PDB file of C-alpha atoms and ligand atoms in Angstrom:
ATOM      1  CA  MET A   1     182.000 128.759  70.370  1.00 96.00           C
ATOM      2  CA  LYS A   2     180.381 127.803  73.272  1.00 98.00           C
ATOM      3  CA  ILE A   3     181.129 126.785  76.616  1.00 98.00           C
ATOM      4  CA  LEU A   4     179.147 124.688  78.805  1.00 98.00           C
ATOM      5  CA  VAL A   5     179.984 124.818  82.680  1.00 98.00           C
ATOM      6  CA  PRO A   6     178.579 122.671  85.554  1.00 98.00           C
ATOM      7  CA  VAL A   7     177.812 124.508  88.708  1.00 98.00           C
ATOM      8  CA  LYS A   8     176.914 123.020  91.826  1.00 98.00           C
ATOM      9  CA  ARG A   9     175.367 123.894  95.057  1.00 98.00           C
ATOM     10  CA  VAL A  10     177.102 122.614  98.097  1.00 98.00           C
ATOM     11  CA  VAL A  11     177.614 123.260 101.753  1.00 97.00           C
ATOM     12  CA  ASP A  12     180.008 126.188 101.834  1.00 97.00           C
ATOM     13  CA  TYR A  13     183.582 125.680 102.564  1.00 95.00           C
ATOM     14  CA  ASN A  14     183.956 127.822 105.687  1.00 95.00           C
ATOM     15  CA  VAL A  15     180.748 125.774 107.322  1.00 95.00           C
ATOM     16  CA  LYS A  16     181.024 122.655 109.774  1.00 92.00           C
ATOM     17  CA  VAL A  17     179.786 120.251 108.903  1.00 91.00           C
ATOM     18  CA  ARG A  18     177.463 118.322 111.222  1.00 92.00           C
ATOM     19  CA  VAL A  19     176.320 115.211 110.514  1.00 94.00           C
ATOM     20  CA  LYS A  20     172.492 114.168 111.055  1.00 94.00           C
ATOM     21  CA  ALA A  21     171.085 112.269 114.506  1.00 92.00           C
ATOM     22  CA  ASP A  22     170.275 109.775 112.260  1.00 94.00           C
ATOM     23  CA  GLN A  23     173.313 109.407 110.433  1.00 93.00           C
ATOM     24  CA  SER A  24     171.756 109.512 107.215  1.00 92.00           C
ATOM     25  CA  GLY A  25     174.115 112.533 105.975  1.00 92.00           C
ATOM     26  CA  VAL A  26     174.880 115.755 106.713  1.00 93.00           C
ATOM     27  CA  GLU A  27     172.658 118.839 107.768  1.00 93.00           C
ATOM     28  CA  LEU A  28     171.686 120.765 105.473  1.00 92.00           C
ATOM     29  CA  ALA A  29     168.520 122.605 107.167  1.00 89.00           C
ATOM     30  CA  ASN A  30     169.840 126.331 107.377  1.00 92.00           C
ATOM     31  CA  ILE A  31     173.267 125.581 106.724  1.00 95.00           C
ATOM     32  CA  LYS A  32     175.144 128.388 104.271  1.00 96.00           C
ATOM     33  CA  MET A  33     175.233 127.120 100.578  1.00 97.00           C
ATOM     34  CA  SER A  34     177.359 128.258  97.826  1.00 97.00           C
ATOM     35  CA  MET A  35     178.868 127.173  94.606  1.00 98.00           C
ATOM     36  CA  ASN A  36     181.769 124.775  94.844  1.00 98.00           C
ATOM     37  CA  PRO A  37     184.706 126.629  94.918  1.00 98.00           C
ATOM     38  CA  PHE A  38     186.075 123.991  91.888  1.00 98.00           C
ATOM     39  CA  ASP A  39     183.309 125.759  89.439  1.00 98.00           C
ATOM     40  CA  GLU A  40     183.772 129.303  90.757  1.00 98.00           C
ATOM     41  CA  ILE A  41     187.343 128.497  88.532  1.00 98.00           C
ATOM     42  CA  SER A  42     185.664 126.490  85.414  1.00 98.00           C
ATOM     43  CA  VAL A  43     183.183 129.611  85.608  1.00 98.00           C
ATOM     44  CA  GLU A  44     186.517 132.302  85.646  1.00 98.00           C
ATOM     45  CA  GLU A  45     188.039 130.521  82.932  1.00 98.00           C
ATOM     46  CA  ALA A  46     185.027 130.112  81.010  1.00 98.00           C
ATOM     47  CA  ILE A  47     185.239 134.282  81.146  1.00 98.00           C
ATOM     48  CA  LYS A  48     188.786 134.289  80.512  1.00 98.00           C
ATOM     49  CA  LEU A  49     188.532 132.414  77.715  1.00 98.00           C
ATOM     50  CA  LYS A  50     185.700 134.923  76.393  1.00 98.00           C
ATOM     51  CA  GLU A  51     187.230 137.783  77.182  1.00 98.00           C
ATOM     52  CA  ALA A  52     190.185 135.966  74.967  1.00 97.00           C
ATOM     53  CA  GLY A  53     187.809 136.132  72.364  1.00 97.00           C
ATOM     54  CA  VAL A  54     188.218 132.108  71.949  1.00 97.00           C
ATOM     55  CA  ALA A  55     184.083 131.819  73.518  1.00 97.00           C
ATOM     56  CA  THR A  56     181.596 133.651  72.312  1.00 98.00           C
ATOM     57  CA  GLU A  57     178.760 132.210  75.026  1.00 98.00           C
ATOM     58  CA  ILE A  58     178.996 130.752  78.540  1.00 98.00           C
ATOM     59  CA  ILE A  59     176.147 128.483  79.387  1.00 98.00           C
ATOM     60  CA  ALA A  60     176.076 127.696  83.371  1.00 98.00           C
ATOM     61  CA  VAL A  61     174.214 124.390  84.722  1.00 98.00           C
ATOM     62  CA  SER A  62     173.070 123.002  88.214  1.00 98.00           C
ATOM     63  CA  ILE A  63     171.307 120.287  88.713  1.00 98.00           C
ATOM     64  CA  GLY A  64     169.339 120.157  92.190  1.00 98.00           C
ATOM     65  CA  VAL A  65     166.584 121.825  94.180  1.00 97.00           C
ATOM     66  CA  THR A  66     164.564 125.256  93.514  1.00 98.00           C
ATOM     67  CA  GLN A  67     167.329 127.031  95.704  1.00 97.00           C
ATOM     68  CA  CYS A  68     169.951 126.386  92.796  1.00 98.00           C
ATOM     69  CA  GLN A  69     169.042 129.141  90.857  1.00 98.00           C
ATOM     70  CA  GLU A  70     170.838 130.765  93.715  1.00 98.00           C
ATOM     71  CA  THR A  71     174.052 129.728  92.765  1.00 98.00           C
ATOM     72  CA  LEU A  72     173.072 129.779  88.706  1.00 98.00           C
ATOM     73  CA  ARG A  73     172.832 133.992  89.704  1.00 98.00           C
ATOM     74  CA  THR A  74     176.196 133.971  91.139  1.00 98.00           C
ATOM     75  CA  ALA A  75     177.666 132.454  87.706  1.00 98.00           C
ATOM     76  CA  LEU A  76     175.863 134.853  85.715  1.00 98.00           C
ATOM     77  CA  ALA A  77     177.243 137.886  87.944  1.00 98.00           C
ATOM     78  CA  MET A  78     180.596 136.697  86.912  1.00 98.00           C
ATOM     79  CA  GLY A  79     179.900 136.567  83.526  1.00 98.00           C
ATOM     80  CA  ALA A  80     178.234 134.086  82.473  1.00 98.00           C
ATOM     81  CA  ASP A  81     175.553 134.649  79.428  1.00 98.00           C
ATOM     82  CA  ARG A  82     173.138 132.120  80.751  1.00 98.00           C
ATOM     83  CA  ALA A  83     171.626 129.774  82.329  1.00 98.00           C
ATOM     84  CA  ILE A  84     169.797 126.259  82.621  1.00 98.00           C
ATOM     85  CA  LEU A  85     168.576 124.754  86.004  1.00 98.00           C
ATOM     86  CA  VAL A  86     167.866 121.358  85.453  1.00 98.00           C
ATOM     87  CA  GLU A  87     165.268 121.422  88.749  1.00 98.00           C
ATOM     88  CA  THR A  88     165.054 117.964  90.739  1.00 98.00           C
ATOM     89  CA  SER A  89     164.636 117.131  94.863  1.00 96.00           C
ATOM     90  CA  ALA A  90     165.779 113.632  93.967  1.00 95.00           C
ATOM     91  CA  GLU A  91     169.412 112.726  95.562  1.00 94.00           C
ATOM     92  CA  ILE A  92     171.628 112.848  92.045  1.00 96.00           C
ATOM     93  CA  GLN A  93     174.946 110.772  92.293  1.00 97.00           C
ATOM     94  CA  PRO A  94     177.414 111.729  89.773  1.00 97.00           C
ATOM     95  CA  LEU A  95     176.425 109.034  86.997  1.00 97.00           C
ATOM     96  CA  ALA A  96     173.130 110.862  87.150  1.00 98.00           C
ATOM     97  CA  VAL A  97     174.765 114.436  86.698  1.00 98.00           C
ATOM     98  CA  ALA A  98     176.853 113.420  83.946  1.00 98.00           C
ATOM     99  CA  LYS A  99     173.807 111.835  82.043  1.00 98.00           C
ATOM    100  CA  LEU A 100     171.521 114.581  82.854  1.00 98.00           C
ATOM    101  CA  LEU A 101     174.684 116.984  81.421  1.00 98.00           C
ATOM    102  CA  LYS A 102     174.977 114.545  78.103  1.00 98.00           C
ATOM    103  CA  ALA A 103     171.309 115.471  77.529  1.00 98.00           C
ATOM    104  CA  ILE A 104     172.139 119.036  77.947  1.00 98.00           C
ATOM    105  CA  CYS A 105     175.164 118.910  75.753  1.00 98.00           C
ATOM    106  CA  GLU A 106     173.370 117.111  72.733  1.00 98.00           C
ATOM    107  CA  LYS A 107     170.857 120.650  72.695  1.00 97.00           C
ATOM    108  CA  GLU A 108     173.079 122.886  72.969  1.00 98.00           C
ATOM    109  CA  SER A 109     176.397 121.469  71.344  1.00 98.00           C
ATOM    110  CA  PRO A 110     179.254 123.283  73.386  1.00 98.00           C
ATOM    111  CA  GLN A 111     182.965 122.976  72.083  1.00 98.00           C
ATOM    112  CA  MET A 112     183.570 122.668  75.462  1.00 98.00           C
ATOM    113  CA  VAL A 113     182.476 121.669  79.409  1.00 98.00           C
ATOM    114  CA  ILE A 114     184.062 122.938  81.855  1.00 98.00           C
ATOM    115  CA  LEU A 115     184.115 121.075  85.288  1.00 98.00           C
ATOM    116  CA  GLY A 116     185.506 121.475  89.092  1.00 98.00           C
ATOM    117  CA  LYS A 117     187.396 118.483  89.306  1.00 98.00           C
ATOM    118  CA  GLN A 118     185.336 117.531  92.431  1.00 97.00           C
ATOM    119  CA  ALA A 119     182.458 118.797  94.399  1.00 97.00           C
ATOM    120  CA  ILE A 120     183.594 119.310  98.177  1.00 96.00           C
ATOM    121  CA  ASP A 121     180.753 117.874  99.351  1.00 94.00           C
ATOM    122  CA  ASP A 122     180.729 114.058  98.076  1.00 92.00           C
ATOM    123  CA  ASP A 123     185.005 114.266  97.291  1.00 94.00           C
ATOM    124  CA  SER A 124     183.370 112.053  94.075  1.00 96.00           C
ATOM    125  CA  ASN A 125     185.818 113.712  91.153  1.00 97.00           C
ATOM    126  CA  GLN A 126     183.868 111.043  89.243  1.00 98.00           C
ATOM    127  CA  THR A 127     181.444 112.834  86.995  1.00 98.00           C
ATOM    128  CA  GLY A 128     183.606 114.946  84.226  1.00 98.00           C
ATOM    129  CA  GLN A 129     185.594 111.837  83.375  1.00 98.00           C
ATOM    130  CA  MET A 130     181.797 109.888  83.490  1.00 98.00           C
ATOM    131  CA  LEU A 131     180.883 112.618  81.388  1.00 98.00           C
ATOM    132  CA  ALA A 132     183.751 112.258  78.815  1.00 98.00           C
ATOM    133  CA  ALA A 133     182.857 108.488  78.502  1.00 98.00           C
ATOM    134  CA  LEU A 134     178.809 108.926  77.740  1.00 98.00           C
ATOM    135  CA  LEU A 135     179.969 111.424  74.660  1.00 98.00           C
ATOM    136  CA  ASN A 136     182.826 110.019  73.746  1.00 98.00           C
ATOM    137  CA  TRP A 137     185.132 113.247  73.660  1.00 98.00           C
ATOM    138  CA  PRO A 138     188.603 113.247  75.313  1.00 98.00           C
ATOM    139  CA  GLN A 139     189.083 114.708  78.543  1.00 98.00           C
ATOM    140  CA  ALA A 140     191.949 116.586  80.377  1.00 98.00           C
ATOM    141  CA  THR A 141     191.438 116.306  84.521  1.00 97.00           C
ATOM    142  CA  PHE A 142     193.153 118.730  86.853  1.00 97.00           C
ATOM    143  CA  ALA A 143     193.633 121.892  84.716  1.00 97.00           C
ATOM    144  CA  SER A 144     196.401 124.620  86.036  1.00 97.00           C
ATOM    145  CA  LYS A 145     196.909 125.806  82.316  1.00 98.00           C
ATOM    146  CA  VAL A 146     194.113 126.169  79.990  1.00 98.00           C
ATOM    147  CA  THR A 147     195.465 127.140  76.259  1.00 97.00           C
ATOM    148  CA  VAL A 148     193.163 127.162  72.996  1.00 97.00           C
ATOM    149  CA  THR A 149     193.720 127.417  68.980  1.00 94.00           C
ATOM    150  CA  ALA A 150     192.039 126.409  66.114  1.00 88.00           C
ATOM    151  CA  GLY A 151     190.455 123.294  67.491  1.00 94.00           C
ATOM    152  CA  VAL A 152     192.674 121.861  70.072  1.00 98.00           C
ATOM    153  CA  ALA A 153     193.052 122.756  73.345  1.00 98.00           C
ATOM    154  CA  GLU A 154     196.227 122.496  75.001  1.00 98.00           C
ATOM    155  CA  VAL A 155     195.803 121.005  78.540  1.00 98.00           C
ATOM    156  CA  MET A 156     198.770 121.703  81.416  1.00 98.00           C
ATOM    157  CA  ARG A 157     197.945 119.653  84.294  1.00 96.00           C
ATOM    158  CA  GLU A 158     199.328 118.575  87.918  1.00 88.00           C
ATOM    159  CA  ILE A 159     200.719 114.598  88.594  1.00 90.00           C
ATOM    160  CA  ASP A 160     202.341 113.196  90.776  1.00 88.00           C
ATOM    161  CA  GLY A 161     206.239 114.868  91.324  1.00 88.00           C
ATOM    162  CA  GLY A 162     205.155 117.193  87.963  1.00 91.00           C
ATOM    163  CA  MET A 163     202.954 118.857  85.424  1.00 94.00           C
ATOM    164  CA  GLU A 164     201.907 117.067  82.432  1.00 97.00           C
ATOM    165  CA  THR A 165     201.204 118.775  79.270  1.00 98.00           C
ATOM    166  CA  VAL A 166     197.980 117.426  76.781  1.00 98.00           C
ATOM    167  CA  GLU A 167     196.994 118.360  73.133  1.00 98.00           C
ATOM    168  CA  ILE A 168     193.090 117.433  73.197  1.00 98.00           C
ATOM    169  CA  LYS A 169     190.367 117.938  70.188  1.00 98.00           C
ATOM    170  CA  LEU A 170     187.702 119.865  70.878  1.00 98.00           C
ATOM    171  CA  PRO A 171     185.214 119.150  71.731  1.00 98.00           C
ATOM    172  CA  ALA A 172     186.380 118.157  75.285  1.00 98.00           C
ATOM    173  CA  ILE A 173     185.625 118.265  78.777  1.00 98.00           C
ATOM    174  CA  ILE A 174     187.912 119.862  81.159  1.00 98.00           C
ATOM    175  CA  THR A 175     188.145 119.182  85.153  1.00 98.00           C
ATOM    176  CA  THR A 176     189.867 122.420  86.719  1.00 98.00           C
ATOM    177  CA  ASP A 177     192.961 122.105  89.452  1.00 96.00           C
ATOM    178  CA  LEU A 178     192.599 124.845  92.465  1.00 95.00           C
ATOM    179  CA  ARG A 179     195.806 126.531  90.287  1.00 94.00           C
ATOM    180  CA  LEU A 180     194.188 127.548  87.243  1.00 97.00           C
ATOM    181  CA  ASN A 181     193.466 130.776  88.165  1.00 98.00           C
ATOM    182  CA  THR A 182     191.944 132.812  90.911  1.00 98.00           C
ATOM    183  CA  PRO A 183     187.893 133.558  90.371  1.00 98.00           C
ATOM    184  CA  ARG A 184     186.752 137.061  90.246  1.00 97.00           C
ATOM    185  CA  TYR A 185     184.059 138.400  92.605  1.00 95.00           C
ATOM    186  CA  ALA A 186     180.668 139.495  91.077  1.00 95.00           C
ATOM    187  CA  THR A 187     180.601 143.787  91.626  1.00 96.00           C
ATOM    188  CA  LEU A 188     176.626 144.994  92.235  1.00 97.00           C
ATOM    189  CA  PRO A 189     176.313 146.503  89.130  1.00 97.00           C
ATOM    190  CA  ASN A 190     177.047 143.297  87.627  1.00 97.00           C
ATOM    191  CA  ILE A 191     174.901 140.889  90.353  1.00 97.00           C
ATOM    192  CA  MET A 192     172.661 143.654  89.244  1.00 97.00           C
ATOM    193  CA  LYS A 193     172.100 142.925  85.711  1.00 97.00           C
ATOM    194  CA  ALA A 194     172.229 139.095  86.227  1.00 97.00           C
ATOM    195  CA  LYS A 195     168.417 139.206  87.661  1.00 97.00           C
ATOM    196  CA  LYS A 196     168.033 140.117  84.176  1.00 97.00           C
ATOM    197  CA  LYS A 197     170.547 137.389  82.742  1.00 98.00           C
ATOM    198  CA  PRO A 198     168.449 134.018  80.795  1.00 98.00           C
ATOM    199  CA  MET A 199     167.296 131.132  82.888  1.00 98.00           C
ATOM    200  CA  ASP A 200     165.617 127.939  81.719  1.00 98.00           C
ATOM    201  CA  VAL A 201     164.323 125.573  84.099  1.00 98.00           C
ATOM    202  CA  MET A 202     164.179 121.946  82.767  1.00 98.00           C
ATOM    203  CA  THR A 203     163.690 118.194  84.691  1.00 98.00           C
ATOM    204  CA  PRO A 204     165.457 115.334  84.606  1.00 98.00           C
ATOM    205  CA  GLU A 205     161.724 113.199  82.953  1.00 97.00           C
ATOM    206  CA  ALA A 206     161.337 116.130  80.424  1.00 97.00           C
ATOM    207  CA  LEU A 207     165.446 115.466  79.532  1.00 98.00           C
ATOM    208  CA  GLY A 208     164.945 111.529  79.057  1.00 97.00           C
ATOM    209  CA  VAL A 209     167.104 110.927  81.517  1.00 97.00           C
ATOM    210  CA  ASP A 210     166.235 108.025  85.099  1.00 96.00           C
ATOM    211  CA  VAL A 211     168.668 109.244  87.607  1.00 96.00           C
ATOM    212  CA  THR A 212     167.280 106.876  90.197  1.00 95.00           C
ATOM    213  CA  PRO A 213     170.412 106.565  92.421  1.00 94.00           C
ATOM    214  CA  ARG A 214     172.495 103.246  91.960  1.00 93.00           C
ATOM    215  CA  LEU A 215     174.430 103.693  95.697  1.00 93.00           C
ATOM    216  CA  LYS A 216     173.150 103.558  98.740  1.00 93.00           C
ATOM    217  CA  THR A 217     174.725 105.507 102.008  1.00 92.00           C
ATOM    218  CA  LEU A 218     174.681 103.084 104.491  1.00 95.00           C
ATOM    219  CA  LYS A 219     175.809 105.152 107.798  1.00 95.00           C
ATOM    220  CA  VAL A 220     177.151 109.226 107.298  1.00 94.00           C
ATOM    221  CA  VAL A 221     180.149 109.335 110.726  1.00 93.00           C
ATOM    222  CA  GLU A 222     182.239 112.267 111.906  1.00 89.00           C
ATOM    223  CA  PRO A 223     186.102 111.721 111.633  1.00 86.00           C
ATOM    224  CA  PRO A 224     186.777 110.206 115.412  1.00 86.00           C
ATOM    225  CA  LYS A 225     188.334 112.765 117.950  1.00 85.00           C
ATOM    226  CA  ARG A 226     191.637 113.628 117.568  1.00 84.00           C
ATOM    227  CA  LYS A 227     192.941 113.358 120.455  1.00 83.00           C
ATOM    228  CA  GLY A 228     195.664 115.741 122.811  1.00 84.00           C
ATOM    229  CA  GLY A 229     198.978 115.601 122.438  1.00 86.00           C
ATOM    230  CA  VAL A 230     202.237 115.498 124.851  1.00 87.00           C
ATOM    231  CA  MET A 231     205.391 117.235 125.510  1.00 91.00           C
ATOM    232  CA  VAL A 232     208.415 115.319 125.394  1.00 93.00           C
ATOM    233  CA  ALA A 233     211.739 116.071 127.352  1.00 94.00           C
ATOM    234  CA  ASP A 234     213.684 115.305 124.769  1.00 95.00           C
ATOM    235  CA  VAL A 235     215.249 113.427 121.215  1.00 96.00           C
ATOM    236  CA  ALA A 236     215.729 110.468 123.104  1.00 95.00           C
ATOM    237  CA  ALA A 237     212.415 109.975 124.922  1.00 94.00           C
ATOM    238  CA  LEU A 238     210.948 110.560 121.564  1.00 95.00           C
ATOM    239  CA  VAL A 239     212.285 108.496 119.952  1.00 95.00           C
ATOM    240  CA  ASP A 240     211.438 105.980 122.862  1.00 94.00           C
ATOM    241  CA  LYS A 241     208.055 106.444 122.644  1.00 92.00           C
ATOM    242  CA  LEU A 242     208.528 106.105 118.609  1.00 93.00           C
ATOM    243  CA  LYS A 243     209.997 102.672 118.713  1.00 94.00           C
ATOM    244  CA  ASN A 244     207.814 101.629 121.773  1.00 93.00           C
ATOM    245  CA  GLU A 245     204.498 102.913 122.325  1.00 89.00           C
ATOM    246  CA  ALA A 246     203.836 104.145 118.638  1.00 85.00           C
ATOM    247  CA  LYS A 247     205.628 101.198 117.022  1.00 89.00           C
ATOM    248  CA  VAL A 248     206.278 102.943 113.546  1.00 88.00           C
ATOM    249  CA  ILE A 249     210.322 103.219 114.282  1.00 85.00           C
TER     250      ILE A 249
HETATM  251  P1  LIG B   1     181.903 114.967  91.517  1.00 68.01           P
HETATM  252  O1  LIG B   1     182.152 114.501  90.728  1.00 68.01           O
HETATM  253  O2  LIG B   1     180.747 115.084  92.396  1.00 68.01           O
HETATM  254  O3  LIG B   1     182.684 115.610  93.085  1.00 68.01           O
HETATM  255  O4  LIG B   1     181.459 116.502  91.191  1.00 68.01           O
HETATM  256  C1  LIG B   1     182.649 117.565  89.725  1.00 68.01           C
HETATM  257  C2  LIG B   1     182.163 118.230  89.458  1.00 68.01           C
HETATM  258  O5  LIG B   1     181.366 117.388  88.365  1.00 68.01           O
HETATM  259  C3  LIG B   1     181.886 119.411  89.830  1.00 68.01           C
HETATM  260  O6  LIG B   1     182.899 120.449  91.117  1.00 68.01           O
HETATM  261  C4  LIG B   1     180.469 120.557  88.982  1.00 68.01           C
HETATM  262  O7  LIG B   1     181.185 120.747  87.949  1.00 68.01           O
HETATM  263  C5  LIG B   1     179.668 118.709  88.131  1.00 68.01           C
HETATM  264  N1  LIG B   1     179.124 118.676  88.997  1.00 68.01           N
HETATM  265  C6  LIG B   1     178.613 117.574  90.254  1.00 68.01           C
HETATM  266  N2  LIG B   1     177.836 117.669  90.511  1.00 68.01           N
HETATM  267  C7  LIG B   1     176.332 118.682  90.009  1.00 68.01           C
HETATM  268  C8  LIG B   1     175.278 118.961  90.390  1.00 68.01           C
HETATM  269  N3  LIG B   1     174.784 118.797  90.977  1.00 68.01           N
HETATM  270  N4  LIG B   1     175.085 120.702  89.220  1.00 68.01           N
HETATM  271  C9  LIG B   1     175.796 120.578  88.452  1.00 68.01           C
HETATM  272  N5  LIG B   1     177.417 120.443  88.347  1.00 68.01           N
HETATM  273  C10 LIG B   1     177.577 119.183  89.012  1.00 68.01           C
END
């Protein structure tokens, strides 16, 4: 069974993002970029399924600029078998990503695509759901446990106030939540080995996908600065402020 794992290159989660002066987006020049944390969880889950004898091949896919090769090499160093880069410097929105992934699924025929539940840069939480709709495959989102037996995946998902377990027939789409696993670090020998693993490079045009954006970003602004707090003398003063100044009670 082949598993496809889409991995996105995003601003590292430790970096404090800065908005560009013209408010057209966030600053990416000279910023540390890394694999989207949810995608590390997807790679780890695919590797676990391979170690358990369920999967036979893991293909990591990234869509974006040439430097996405680094993200793919990280996936290969963790344990993916080969990689595909869909190279483009255009702005690629979730629907375009889903269409490109659909084209790759049609070429590769994976039994499972494991995506992150969301990319931490755009926080869209759309690609997995759109891909499932385009392929007409079942989907289980926000997975916190995955068990695969005889063409079926049992997925435990986090929902408001508890856990839900669903069963989906393969081929299927799964998106990963934080509690699914703890991704492994790539060891130095595996980083060296990853350099020799195969990586195909293709373009959206070669896949026959029109990636023209459907949405236009009007402006991006920083969140308002937090105002300083005040100390109150006692509970009565606190209640008085909540009632008369904040007017929340
Ligand atoms: P989003 O819908 O943008 O929040 O992204 C959800 C998931 O889709 C990510 O965690 C990735 O698994 C995948 N994805 C989104 N954009 C890309 C991309 N440019 N390249 C590879 N995978 C992507």
